[in-house]
């Protein structure tokens, strides 16, 4: 009979080593954060000399690169099972070899800093995943995820090497995380390249959300989704089955990256006169900003300089519209197209050759988006007929189309917003209030709650007790929630406008100040008066408005009051009240 002791000792030794490696990796990730901060925030490290700092960087990069390789060997897994961390290590080794052979030390150090930063972000996402198991409600987790991103973004903006104030750092970080686009410093001329990269990362994470990014990270490293993660994401995307939820998360990430990459490629022609590296960065920045409906631009006057190009009139609207439709809608359309004439693999109710129907949410989103684009274009065109800044009817139609698309969520502009008529500003304010669609990167009240509220009004006018659309009945709970979202959005708008108008005390600019608040609350980013011209107190109000607009007033209230469902076995007697 063989002695199992040596095998058991070997397994114990491997388990101990894996635990030690996990601790070392965590320490390196913690140490890597100040290394990156010092690298980009100081001309030279404030504590260590340059040689010691370089040695520390080499040690941290080496450990973060080698640990995934050792874990891969000890666990005896395939590359696909180890996932993202091993891929980062292999890329780090490849880049190091290339720059070492070329003798390009600045690029080599930059490559190492980038590798450390990616490992730090992986560590932060792992830490954030643990929040799912804390017992907090999904609303609290959702709100805290954006607060944490804003805090990190503000800290990065306050690095000693950056010329900025705490107020400017907080405003810019909030605008980027909440994908708004309002600025008090010009993004292209008053921020360094490092600052623009930070803004780009904040826009991307703010558009996707930390919860989705954390879940995607868990799937990429083959850890799977835990029970609370499924619950949070199910509440966020209204997906019940694990298989559907896993597929949806991966579709969101890969679809986002693919669309942004294609968009960057198509936009690159706008900056053909710039060096290749500048051309790539400008294209990637505007592609991400457009898809995430952020409205940030590296151009001093947004897209005015290129207002007649096919990239601005075609590519950017396509990016904005895709980002504003919502990930669930995109996924639903993809599933419908994929299985249109195939038997369903996941349902017993679809026979061979039967078409899979679109969900009610998708139908409402598609029809309302098309309606708003057409009505918005026609409305702005008519209201701007007296505006002499346009050169001809063709340019007027182009401007109407672009601003109809951009005013609901994106925040880009091809004409000065302040030069538009009062009626046009009010019309755009209405479009901003409606906003994008649920589950998208855009803000506003959202199209579905607006449509449900209008359908409720129609049902009341017809004397019906149920809200019906497309041969479906909308549950009363959804109707109440939609009405609550609309009412809270309007009340928040009125309250914040009252505060800003009281602070500024400029009756002649009342409409433009209300426009500014609406733009912040709807996370659009258009400005009719110039955000930097407002008093600092008003800018702080806009920070609050941007945050409320991104997380939603109802979600914010639920995160404070709790989201527990009170179930009672009784009901109080009914009594009629006088309504009017």
XYZ file of N, CA and C in Angstrom, residues 183 186-189 286 295-307 312 389 402-403 411-417 526:
93
model
N -17.772 71.574 -17.876
C -16.402 71.831 -17.449
C -16.251 73.277 -17.009
N -11.077 74.174 -19.730
C -11.128 73.545 -21.050
C -10.325 72.255 -21.044
N -10.976 71.165 -21.472
C -10.354 69.841 -21.389
C -9.140 69.731 -22.297
N -9.191 70.310 -23.472
C -8.119 70.142 -24.443
C -6.915 71.019 -24.217
N -7.096 72.205 -23.597
C -5.995 73.162 -23.478
C -5.514 73.375 -22.051
N -12.543 60.854 -28.199
C -13.867 61.290 -28.651
C -14.801 60.109 -28.897
N -19.831 63.819 -23.648
C -19.785 65.180 -24.147
C -18.460 65.890 -23.968
N -17.454 65.223 -23.394
C -16.133 65.837 -23.272
C -15.474 65.878 -24.643
N -14.817 66.988 -24.925
C -14.116 67.135 -26.196
C -12.774 67.814 -25.964
N -11.780 67.418 -26.741
C -10.467 68.042 -26.669
C -10.383 69.283 -27.541
N -11.466 69.567 -28.274
C -11.518 70.762 -29.117
C -12.080 71.928 -28.296
N -11.546 73.136 -28.462
C -12.014 74.281 -27.654
C -13.498 74.580 -27.826
N -14.048 74.377 -29.018
C -15.466 74.677 -29.287
C -16.226 73.410 -29.665
N -15.944 72.351 -28.931
C -16.580 71.061 -29.170
C -16.339 70.645 -30.623
N -17.394 70.302 -31.362
C -17.220 69.805 -32.737
C -17.559 70.862 -33.784
N -17.550 72.150 -33.404
C -17.923 73.219 -34.337
C -16.996 73.280 -35.543
N -15.725 72.979 -35.322
C -14.754 73.080 -36.403
C -15.006 72.055 -37.509
N -15.660 70.942 -37.154
C -15.878 69.854 -38.118
C -17.368 69.616 -38.363
N -18.197 70.645 -38.253
C -19.641 70.464 -38.214
C -20.236 69.965 -39.533
N -18.722 63.722 -38.079
C -19.522 64.400 -37.055
C -21.016 64.180 -37.289
N -26.769 82.629 -37.894
C -25.417 82.071 -37.801
C -25.231 80.866 -38.716
N -27.933 67.235 -35.610
C -26.891 66.955 -34.638
C -27.344 67.332 -33.229
N -27.956 68.492 -33.077
C -28.352 68.921 -31.731
C -29.566 68.166 -31.229
N -24.214 65.972 -25.287
C -23.583 67.212 -24.854
C -22.594 67.814 -25.827
N -22.395 67.196 -27.009
C -21.574 67.826 -28.040
C -22.402 68.906 -28.750
N -21.722 69.859 -29.341
C -22.444 70.874 -30.099
C -21.621 71.321 -31.288
N -22.309 71.757 -32.352
C -21.650 72.288 -33.547
C -21.940 73.764 -33.728
N -22.807 74.321 -32.890
C -23.108 75.749 -32.879
C -23.088 76.225 -31.432
N -22.710 77.480 -31.181
C -22.748 77.995 -29.803
C -24.158 77.912 -29.226
N -24.295 77.219 -28.117
C -25.617 77.038 -27.520
C -26.187 78.374 -27.049
N -24.402 70.323 -22.128
C -24.504 71.557 -22.905
C -24.594 72.753 -21.968
